[in-house]
Amino acid sequence: MKHRGVTIWLTGLSGAGKTTITQALEKELRSRGCEKLEVLDGDIVRQNLTKGLGFSKEDRDTNIRRIGFVAHLLTRNGVIVLVSAISPYREVREEVGQKIGDFVEVFVNAPLSICEERDVKGLYKKARAGEIQKFTGIDDPYEPPNNPTVECRTDLESLDESVGKIVTKLESLGYISN
């Protein structure tokens, strides 16, 4: 399959469905013959590339800029990059998107109440109990994109519908062929 390098940046609250969509999107793109594809998952990046950073605004911004730097290197070399990261601050996402250029922002949108219901890691419960400070969506802000390229409403649509929306947009933008 012919494709161009692009970063597909999935942003949203913890529990919104970013990782689930990323995994399904990766599977779909690979089934279509996209071999030059890499996934940068926020949790895995924090364990390796940005280990030692905390959760202050400055550290979060540094984390996103580092992920963006790696995504940019891969994108300019013809790789489809799937980034799954909360990336709570709009200004830094926009900065990274401008630097990368070939950038598709996907807002994985689910209400906070739904994200809390899906809380498989128990993070919201700990944040509500005061055991975790500066938790995005509870006592630290999440700034949704003003104009995302794609919005996936994971409380209202199926996983297949969300993945289909992203694939359709990538086709219409000429990043992948249909």
Coordinates of N, CA, C and O in Angstrom, one line a residue:
M1 N 0.8 -1.2 0.0 CA 0.0 0.0 0.0 C 0.9 1.2 0.0 O 1.8 1.3 0.7
K2 N 0.5 2.2 -0.8 CA 1.2 3.5 -0.8 C 0.7 4.3 0.3 O -0.5 4.4 0.6
H3 N 1.6 5.0 1.0 CA 1.2 5.9 2.0 C 2.3 6.9 2.2 O 3.5 6.7 1.8
R4 N 1.9 8.1 2.8 CA 2.9 9.1 3.2 C 3.0 9.2 4.7 O 2.2 8.8 5.4
G5 N 4.2 9.7 5.1 CA 4.4 9.9 6.5 C 3.4 10.8 7.1 O 3.1 11.9 6.6
V6 N 2.9 10.5 8.3 CA 2.0 11.3 9.0 C 2.0 10.9 10.5 O 2.2 9.7 10.8
T7 N 1.8 11.9 11.3 CA 1.6 11.6 12.8 C 0.1 11.7 13.0 O -0.5 12.7 12.8
I8 N -0.5 10.7 13.6 CA -1.9 10.6 14.0 C -1.8 10.7 15.5 O -1.4 9.8 16.2
W9 N -2.2 11.9 16.1 CA -2.0 12.1 17.5 C -3.4 12.0 18.2 O -4.3 12.8 18.0
L10 N -3.6 11.0 19.0 CA -4.8 10.7 19.7 C -4.7 11.3 21.1 O -3.8 10.9 21.9
T11 N -5.5 12.3 21.4 CA -5.5 13.0 22.7 C -6.9 12.9 23.4 O -7.9 12.7 22.7
G12 N -6.9 12.8 24.7 CA -8.1 12.7 25.5 C -7.8 12.3 26.9 O -6.7 12.0 27.2
L13 N -8.8 12.4 27.7 CA -8.7 12.0 29.1 C -8.2 10.5 29.3 O -8.5 9.7 28.4
S14 N -7.7 10.2 30.4 CA -7.4 8.8 30.8 C -8.7 8.1 30.8 O -9.7 8.5 31.3
G15 N -8.7 6.9 30.1 CA -9.9 6.1 30.0 C -10.9 6.5 28.9 O -11.9 5.8 28.7
A16 N -10.5 7.5 28.1 CA -11.4 7.9 26.9 C -11.4 6.8 25.8 O -12.3 6.7 25.1
G17 N -10.3 6.1 25.7 CA -10.2 5.0 24.7 C -9.1 5.2 23.7 O -9.0 4.6 22.6
K18 N -8.1 6.1 24.0 CA -7.0 6.3 23.1 C -6.2 5.1 22.8 O -5.9 4.8 21.6
T19 N -5.8 4.3 23.8 CA -5.0 3.1 23.5 C -5.8 2.1 22.8 O -5.3 1.4 21.8
T20 N -7.0 1.9 23.1 CA -7.9 0.9 22.4 C -8.0 1.3 21.0 O -7.9 0.4 20.1
I21 N -8.3 2.5 20.7 CA -8.4 3.0 19.3 C -7.1 2.8 18.6 O -7.0 2.3 17.4
T22 N -6.0 3.2 19.2 CA -4.7 3.1 18.6 C -4.4 1.6 18.2 O -3.9 1.4 17.1
Q23 N -4.6 0.7 19.1 CA -4.4 -0.7 18.8 C -5.2 -1.2 17.7 O -4.7 -1.9 16.8
A24 N -6.5 -0.8 17.6 CA -7.3 -1.2 16.5 C -6.9 -0.6 15.2 O -7.0 -1.2 14.1
L25 N -6.5 0.7 15.3 CA -6.1 1.4 14.1 C -4.8 0.8 13.5 O -4.7 0.7 12.3
E26 N -3.9 0.5 14.4 CA -2.6 -0.1 14.0 C -3.0 -1.4 13.3 O -2.4 -1.7 12.2
K27 N -3.8 -2.2 13.8 CA -4.2 -3.5 13.2 C -4.8 -3.3 11.8 O -4.5 -4.0 10.9
E28 N -5.7 -2.3 11.7 CA -6.4 -2.0 10.5 C -5.4 -1.5 9.4 O -5.4 -2.0 8.3
L29 N -4.5 -0.6 9.8 CA -3.5 -0.1 8.8 C -2.5 -1.2 8.4 O -2.2 -1.3 7.2
R30 N -2.1 -2.0 9.3 CA -1.2 -3.1 8.9 C -1.9 -4.1 8.0 O -1.3 -4.6 7.1
S31 N -3.2 -4.4 8.2 CA -4.0 -5.3 7.4 C -4.1 -4.7 6.0 O -4.3 -5.5 5.0
R32 N -4.0 -3.4 5.8 CA -4.0 -2.7 4.5 C -2.7 -2.6 3.9 O -2.5 -2.0 2.9
G33 N -1.6 -3.2 4.5 CA -0.3 -3.2 4.0 C 0.6 -2.1 4.4 O 1.7 -1.9 3.8
C34 N 0.2 -1.3 5.4 CA 1.1 -0.2 5.9 C 2.2 -0.9 6.8 O 1.9 -1.3 7.9
E35 N 3.4 -1.0 6.2 CA 4.5 -1.6 7.0 C 5.3 -0.6 7.8 O 5.8 -1.0 8.8
K36 N 5.4 0.6 7.2 CA 6.2 1.6 7.9 C 5.2 2.3 8.9 O 4.7 3.4 8.6
L37 N 5.1 1.7 10.1 CA 4.2 2.2 11.1 C 4.8 2.0 12.5 O 5.3 1.0 12.7
E38 N 4.7 3.0 13.3 CA 5.2 2.9 14.7 C 4.1 3.5 15.6 O 3.4 4.4 15.3
V39 N 4.1 3.0 16.8 CA 3.2 3.4 17.9 C 4.0 4.0 19.0 O 5.0 3.4 19.5
L40 N 3.7 5.2 19.4 CA 4.3 5.9 20.6 C 3.1 6.1 21.6 O 2.3 7.0 21.5
D41 N 3.1 5.2 22.6 CA 2.1 5.2 23.6 C 2.6 6.0 24.8 O 3.7 5.8 25.3
G42 N 1.8 6.9 25.3 CA 2.3 7.8 26.4 C 2.8 7.1 27.6 O 3.8 7.5 28.1
D43 N 2.1 6.0 28.0 CA 2.6 5.3 29.2 C 3.9 4.6 28.9 O 4.8 4.7 29.8
I44 N 4.1 4.0 27.8 CA 5.4 3.4 27.5 C 6.5 4.4 27.3 O 7.6 4.2 27.8
V45 N 6.2 5.5 26.6 CA 7.2 6.6 26.5 C 7.7 7.1 27.8 O 8.9 7.3 28.1
R46 N 6.7 7.2 28.8 CA 7.1 7.7 30.1 C 8.0 6.8 30.8 O 8.9 7.2 31.6
Q47 N 7.9 5.5 30.6 CA 8.8 4.5 31.2 C 10.2 4.5 30.6 O 11.1 4.0 31.2
N48 N 10.3 4.9 29.4 CA 11.6 4.8 28.7 C 12.2 6.1 28.3 O 13.2 6.5 28.8
L49 N 11.6 6.9 27.4 CA 12.2 8.1 26.9 C 12.1 9.3 27.9 O 13.0 10.1 27.9
T50 N 11.1 9.4 28.6 CA 10.9 10.5 29.5 C 10.9 10.2 31.0 O 10.3 10.9 31.8
K51 N 11.5 9.0 31.3 CA 11.6 8.6 32.7 C 12.2 9.7 33.6 O 13.1 10.4 33.2
G52 N 11.6 9.9 34.7 CA 12.1 10.9 35.6 C 11.3 12.2 35.6 O 11.4 13.1 36.5
L53 N 10.5 12.4 34.5 CA 9.7 13.6 34.5 C 8.5 13.4 35.4 O 7.9 12.3 35.5
G54 N 8.1 14.5 36.0 CA 6.9 14.4 36.9 C 5.6 14.9 36.2 O 5.6 14.7 34.9
F55 N 4.7 15.4 36.9 CA 3.4 15.8 36.3 C 3.1 17.3 36.4 O 2.0 17.7 36.3
S56 N 4.2 18.1 36.6 CA 4.0 19.6 36.6 C 3.7 19.9 35.2 O 3.9 19.2 34.2
K57 N 3.1 21.1 35.0 CA 2.9 21.6 33.6 C 4.1 21.6 32.8 O 4.1 21.1 31.6
E58 N 5.3 22.0 33.3 CA 6.5 22.1 32.6 C 7.0 20.6 32.2 O 7.4 20.4 31.1
D59 N 6.9 19.7 33.1 CA 7.2 18.3 32.8 C 6.3 17.7 31.8 O 6.7 17.0 30.9
R60 N 5.0 18.0 31.9 CA 4.1 17.4 30.9 C 4.4 18.0 29.5 O 4.4 17.3 28.5
D61 N 4.7 19.3 29.5 CA 5.0 19.9 28.2 C 6.3 19.3 27.6 O 6.4 19.1 26.4
T62 N 7.3 19.1 28.5 CA 8.5 18.5 28.0 C 8.3 17.1 27.5 O 8.8 16.7 26.4
N63 N 7.4 16.3 28.2 CA 7.1 15.0 27.7 C 6.5 15.0 26.3 O 6.9 14.3 25.4
I64 N 5.5 15.9 26.1 CA 4.8 16.0 24.8 C 5.8 16.5 23.7 O 5.8 16.0 22.6
R65 N 6.7 17.4 24.1 CA 7.6 17.9 23.1 C 8.6 16.8 22.7 O 9.0 16.7 21.5
R66 N 9.0 15.9 23.6 CA 9.9 14.8 23.3 C 9.2 13.8 22.4 O 9.8 13.3 21.4
I67 N 7.9 13.5 22.7 CA 7.2 12.6 21.9 C 7.0 13.2 20.5 O 7.2 12.5 19.5
G68 N 6.8 14.5 20.5 CA 6.6 15.2 19.2 C 7.9 15.1 18.4 O 7.9 15.0 17.1
F69 N 9.0 15.3 19.0 CA 10.3 15.3 18.3 C 10.5 13.9 17.6 O 10.9 13.8 16.5
V70 N 10.3 12.8 18.4 CA 10.4 11.5 17.8 C 9.4 11.3 16.7 O 9.8 10.7 15.6
A71 N 8.2 11.7 16.9 CA 7.2 11.5 15.9 C 7.6 12.3 14.6 O 7.4 11.8 13.5
H72 N 8.1 13.5 14.8 CA 8.6 14.3 13.6 C 9.7 13.6 12.8 O 9.6 13.5 11.6
L73 N 10.6 13.0 13.5 CA 11.7 12.3 12.9 C 11.2 11.1 12.0 O 11.5 10.9 10.9
L74 N 10.3 10.4 12.6 CA 9.7 9.2 11.9 C 8.8 9.7 10.8 O 8.9 9.1 9.7
T75 N 8.0 10.7 11.0 CA 7.1 11.2 9.9 C 7.8 11.7 8.7 O 7.5 11.3 7.6
R76 N 8.9 12.4 8.9 CA 9.6 13.0 7.8 C 10.4 11.9 7.0 O 10.8 12.1 5.9
N77 N 10.4 10.7 7.6 CA 11.1 9.5 6.9 C 10.0 8.5 6.4 O 10.3 7.4 6.2
G78 N 8.8 9.0 6.2 CA 7.7 8.3 5.6 C 7.0 7.3 6.5 O 6.3 6.4 6.0
V79 N 7.1 7.4 7.8 CA 6.5 6.5 8.7 C 5.1 7.0 9.1 O 5.0 8.2 9.4
I80 N 4.1 6.2 9.2 CA 2.9 6.5 9.9 C 3.1 6.3 11.4 O 3.5 5.3 11.8
V81 N 2.9 7.4 12.2 CA 3.2 7.4 13.6 C 1.8 7.5 14.3 O 1.1 8.5 14.1
L82 N 1.5 6.6 15.2 CA 0.3 6.7 16.0 C 0.8 7.1 17.4 O 1.5 6.3 18.1
V83 N 0.4 8.2 17.8 CA 0.7 8.7 19.2 C -0.6 8.6 20.0 O -1.6 9.2 19.6
S84 N -0.5 8.0 21.2 CA -1.6 7.9 22.1 C -1.1 8.5 23.4 O -0.3 7.9 24.1
A85 N -1.5 9.7 23.7 CA -1.0 10.4 24.9 C -2.1 11.4 25.3 O -2.7 12.1 24.5
I86 N -2.3 11.5 26.6 CA -3.3 12.5 27.1 C -3.0 13.9 26.6 O -3.9 14.5 26.1
S87 N -1.8 14.3 26.6 CA -1.4 15.6 26.1 C -2.4 16.7 26.4 O -3.1 17.2 25.6
P88 N -2.5 17.1 27.7 CA -3.6 17.9 28.2 C -3.6 19.3 27.7 O -4.7 20.0 27.8
Y89 N -2.5 19.9 27.3 CA -2.5 21.3 27.0 C -2.5 21.6 25.5 O -1.6 21.2 24.8
R90 N -3.5 22.3 25.1 CA -3.7 22.7 23.7 C -2.5 23.3 23.1 O -2.2 23.0 21.9
E91 N -1.9 24.3 23.7 CA -0.9 25.1 23.1 C 0.3 24.2 22.7 O 0.9 24.4 21.6
V92 N 0.7 23.3 23.6 CA 1.8 22.4 23.3 C 1.5 21.4 22.1 O 2.3 21.1 21.3
R93 N 0.2 20.9 22.1 CA -0.2 20.0 21.0 C -0.1 20.8 19.7 O 0.3 20.3 18.7
E94 N -0.6 22.0 19.7 CA -0.6 22.8 18.5 C 0.9 23.1 18.0 O 1.2 23.0 16.9
E95 N 1.7 23.4 19.0 CA 3.2 23.6 18.7 C 3.8 22.4 18.0 O 4.4 22.5 17.0
V96 N 3.5 21.3 18.6 CA 4.1 20.0 18.1 C 3.5 19.7 16.7 O 4.2 19.3 15.8
G97 N 2.2 19.9 16.5 CA 1.6 19.7 15.3 C 2.1 20.6 14.2 O 2.4 20.1 13.0
Q98 N 2.4 21.8 14.5 CA 3.0 22.7 13.5 C 4.4 22.3 13.1 O 4.8 22.4 11.9
K99 N 5.2 21.8 14.1 CA 6.6 21.4 13.8 C 6.6 20.1 12.9 O 7.4 20.0 12.0
I100 N 5.6 19.2 13.2 CA 5.6 18.0 12.5 C 5.0 18.2 11.1 O 5.5 17.7 10.1
G101 N 4.0 19.1 10.9 CA 3.5 19.4 9.6 C 2.4 18.4 9.2 O 1.2 18.8 9.1
D102 N 2.8 17.2 8.9 CA 1.8 16.2 8.5 C 1.3 15.6 9.8 O 1.8 14.6 10.3
F103 N 0.2 16.2 10.3 CA -0.3 16.0 11.6 C -1.8 15.9 11.6 O -2.5 16.8 11.1
V104 N -2.3 14.8 12.1 CA -3.8 14.6 12.2 C -4.1 14.5 13.7 O -3.7 13.5 14.4
E105 N -4.8 15.4 14.2 CA -5.2 15.4 15.6 C -6.5 14.7 15.8 O -7.5 15.1 15.2
V106 N -6.6 13.7 16.6 CA -7.8 12.9 16.9 C -8.2 13.2 18.3 O -7.4 12.8 19.2
F107 N -9.3 13.8 18.5 CA -9.8 14.0 19.9 C -10.7 12.8 20.3 O -11.7 12.6 19.7
V108 N -10.1 12.0 21.2 CA -10.9 10.8 21.7 C -11.7 11.4 22.9 O -11.2 11.6 24.0
N109 N -13.0 11.6 22.6 CA -13.8 12.3 23.5 C -14.8 11.4 24.2 O -15.6 10.7 23.6
A110 N -14.7 11.4 25.5 CA -15.7 10.7 26.4 C -15.9 11.6 27.6 O -14.9 12.1 28.1
P111 N -17.1 11.7 28.1 CA -17.3 12.5 29.4 C -16.5 11.9 30.5 O -16.3 10.7 30.6
L112 N -16.1 12.8 31.4 CA -15.4 12.4 32.6 C -16.1 11.2 33.3 O -15.4 10.3 33.8
S113 N -17.4 11.3 33.5 CA -18.1 10.2 34.2 C -17.9 8.9 33.5 O -17.7 7.8 34.2
I114 N -17.8 8.8 32.2 CA -17.6 7.6 31.5 C -16.2 7.1 31.7 O -15.9 5.9 31.9
C115 N -15.2 8.0 31.6 CA -13.8 7.7 31.8 C -13.6 7.1 33.2 O -12.9 6.2 33.4
E116 N -14.3 7.7 34.2 CA -14.2 7.2 35.6 C -14.8 5.8 35.7 O -14.2 5.0 36.4
E117 N -15.9 5.5 35.0 CA -16.4 4.2 35.0 C -15.5 3.2 34.4 O -15.5 2.0 34.8
R118 N -14.7 3.6 33.4 CA -13.8 2.7 32.7 C -12.5 2.6 33.4 O -11.6 1.9 32.9
D119 N -12.3 3.2 34.5 CA -11.0 3.3 35.2 C -10.3 2.0 35.6 O -10.4 1.7 36.8
V120 N -9.8 1.3 34.6 CA -9.2 0.0 34.9 C -8.0 0.1 35.8 O -7.7 -0.9 36.5
K121 N -7.3 1.2 35.8 CA -6.1 1.3 36.6 C -6.4 1.9 38.0 O -5.5 2.0 38.9
G122 N -7.6 2.3 38.2 CA -8.0 2.9 39.5 C -7.4 4.3 39.8 O -7.4 4.7 40.9
L123 N -7.0 5.0 38.7 CA -6.4 6.3 38.9 C -7.3 7.3 39.3 O -7.0 8.2 40.2
Y124 N -8.5 7.4 38.7 CA -9.5 8.4 39.1 C -9.9 8.2 40.6 O -10.0 9.2 41.3
K125 N -10.1 7.0 41.0 CA -10.4 6.7 42.4 C -9.4 7.3 43.4 O -9.7 7.9 44.4
K126 N -8.1 7.0 43.0 CA -7.0 7.5 43.8 C -6.9 9.0 43.8 O -6.7 9.7 44.8
A127 N -7.2 9.6 42.6 CA -7.2 11.1 42.5 C -8.3 11.7 43.3 O -8.1 12.7 44.1
R128 N -9.5 11.1 43.3 CA -10.6 11.6 44.1 C -10.4 11.5 45.6 O -10.8 12.3 46.4
A129 N -9.6 10.5 45.9 CA -9.2 10.2 47.4 C -8.0 11.1 47.8 O -7.6 11.0 49.0
G130 N -7.5 11.9 46.9 CA -6.3 12.7 47.2 C -5.0 12.0 47.2 O -4.0 12.6 47.6
E131 N -5.0 10.7 46.7 CA -3.7 10.0 46.7 C -2.8 10.3 45.5 O -1.6 10.1 45.5
I132 N -3.4 10.9 44.5 CA -2.7 11.4 43.3 C -3.0 12.8 43.1 O -4.2 13.2 43.1
Q133 N -2.0 13.6 43.0 CA -2.2 15.1 42.8 C -2.0 15.4 41.4 O -1.3 14.7 40.6
K134 N -2.6 16.5 40.9 CA -2.5 17.0 39.6 C -2.9 16.0 38.5 O -2.2 15.8 37.5
F135 N -4.0 15.3 38.8 CA -4.5 14.3 37.9 C -5.4 15.0 36.8 O -6.4 15.7 37.2
T136 N -5.1 14.8 35.6 CA -5.8 15.4 34.5 C -7.3 15.1 34.5 O -7.7 13.9 34.6
G137 N -8.1 16.2 34.5 CA -9.5 16.0 34.5 C -10.1 16.1 35.9 O -11.3 16.3 36.1
I138 N -9.3 16.0 37.0 CA -9.8 16.1 38.3 C -9.3 17.4 39.0 O -10.0 18.3 39.2
D139 N -8.0 17.5 39.2 CA -7.4 18.7 39.8 C -6.4 19.4 38.9 O -5.6 20.2 39.3
D140 N -6.3 18.9 37.6 CA -5.4 19.5 36.6 C -6.3 19.6 35.3 O -7.0 18.6 35.1
P141 N -6.1 20.6 34.5 CA -7.0 20.8 33.4 C -6.7 19.9 32.2 O -5.6 19.4 32.1
Y142 N -7.7 19.6 31.4 CA -7.6 19.0 30.1 C -8.2 20.0 29.1 O -9.4 20.4 29.3
E143 N -7.4 20.5 28.2 CA -7.9 21.4 27.2 C -8.2 20.7 25.9 O -7.3 20.4 25.2
P144 N -9.5 20.5 25.6 CA -9.8 19.8 24.3 C -9.4 20.6 23.1 O -9.3 21.8 23.2
P145 N -9.1 20.0 22.0 CA -8.8 20.7 20.8 C -9.9 21.6 20.3 O -11.1 21.2 20.5
N146 N -9.6 22.7 19.8 CA -10.6 23.6 19.2 C -11.1 23.1 17.9 O -12.3 23.1 17.7
N147 N -10.3 22.5 17.1 CA -10.6 22.0 15.8 C -9.9 20.8 15.4 O -9.0 20.7 14.6
P148 N -10.2 19.7 16.1 CA -9.5 18.4 15.8 C -9.8 18.0 14.4 O -10.9 18.3 13.8
T149 N -8.9 17.3 13.8 CA -9.1 16.7 12.5 C -10.2 15.7 12.5 O -11.0 15.6 11.6
V150 N -10.2 14.9 13.5 CA -11.3 13.9 13.7 C -11.7 13.9 15.2 O -10.8 14.0 16.1
E151 N -13.0 13.7 15.5 CA -13.4 13.6 16.9 C -14.1 12.2 17.0 O -15.0 11.9 16.2
C152 N -13.6 11.4 17.9 CA -14.2 10.1 18.2 C -15.0 10.2 19.5 O -14.3 10.4 20.5
R153 N -16.3 10.0 19.5 CA -17.1 10.0 20.7 C -17.2 8.6 21.2 O -18.2 7.9 20.8
T154 N -16.3 8.2 22.0 CA -16.3 6.8 22.4 C -17.5 6.4 23.3 O -17.7 5.2 23.5
D155 N -18.2 7.3 23.8 CA -19.4 7.0 24.6 C -20.6 6.8 23.7 O -21.6 6.3 24.1
L156 N -20.5 7.2 22.4 CA -21.6 7.2 21.5 C -21.4 6.3 20.3 O -22.4 6.0 19.6
E157 N -20.2 5.9 20.0 CA -19.9 5.2 18.8 C -19.1 3.9 19.1 O -18.4 3.9 20.1
S158 N -19.1 3.0 18.2 CA -18.4 1.7 18.4 C -16.9 1.9 18.1 O -16.5 2.9 17.4
L159 N -16.1 1.0 18.5 CA -14.7 1.0 18.2 C -14.5 1.0 16.7 O -13.7 1.8 16.1
D160 N -15.2 0.2 16.0 CA -15.1 0.1 14.5 C -15.5 1.5 13.9 O -14.9 1.9 12.9
E161 N -16.5 2.1 14.4 CA -16.9 3.5 13.9 C -15.8 4.5 14.1 O -15.5 5.3 13.2
S162 N -15.2 4.5 15.3 CA -14.1 5.4 15.5 C -12.9 5.2 14.6 O -12.4 6.1 14.0
V163 N -12.5 3.9 14.5 CA -11.4 3.6 13.6 C -11.8 4.0 12.1 O -10.9 4.5 11.4
G164 N -13.0 3.7 11.7 CA -13.4 4.0 10.4 C -13.4 5.5 10.1 O -13.0 5.9 9.0
K165 N -13.7 6.3 11.0 CA -13.7 7.8 10.8 C -12.2 8.2 10.6 O -12.0 9.0 9.7
I166 N -11.3 7.6 11.3 CA -9.9 8.0 11.2 C -9.4 7.6 9.8 O -8.7 8.3 9.1
V167 N -9.6 6.3 9.5 CA -9.2 5.8 8.2 C -9.7 6.6 7.0 O -9.0 6.9 6.1
T168 N -11.0 6.9 7.1 CA -11.6 7.7 6.0 C -11.0 9.1 5.9 O -10.7 9.5 4.8
K169 N -10.6 9.7 7.0 CA -10.0 11.0 7.0 C -8.6 10.9 6.4 O -8.1 11.7 5.6
L170 N -7.8 9.8 6.8 CA -6.5 9.6 6.3 C -6.5 9.4 4.8 O -5.7 9.9 4.0
E171 N -7.6 8.7 4.3 CA -7.7 8.5 2.8 C -8.0 9.8 2.1 O -7.4 10.2 1.1
S172 N -9.0 10.6 2.7 CA -9.4 11.9 2.1 C -8.2 12.9 2.1 O -8.1 13.7 1.2
L173 N -7.3 12.8 3.0 CA -6.2 13.7 3.1 C -5.0 13.2 2.2 O -4.0 13.9 2.1
G174 N -5.1 12.0 1.7 CA -4.1 11.4 0.8 C -2.9 10.8 1.5 O -1.9 10.5 0.9
Y175 N -3.1 10.5 2.8 CA -2.0 9.8 3.6 C -2.0 8.3 3.3 O -0.9 7.7 3.4
I176 N -3.1 7.7 3.0 CA -3.2 6.3 2.7 C -4.1 6.2 1.5 O -5.0 7.0 1.2
S177 N -3.9 5.2 0.7 CA -4.8 4.9 -0.4 C -5.9 4.0 0.0 O -5.8 3.2 1.0
N178 N -7.1 4.1 -0.6 CA -8.2 3.2 -0.2 C -8.3 2.0 -1.1 O -7.6 1.8 -2.0

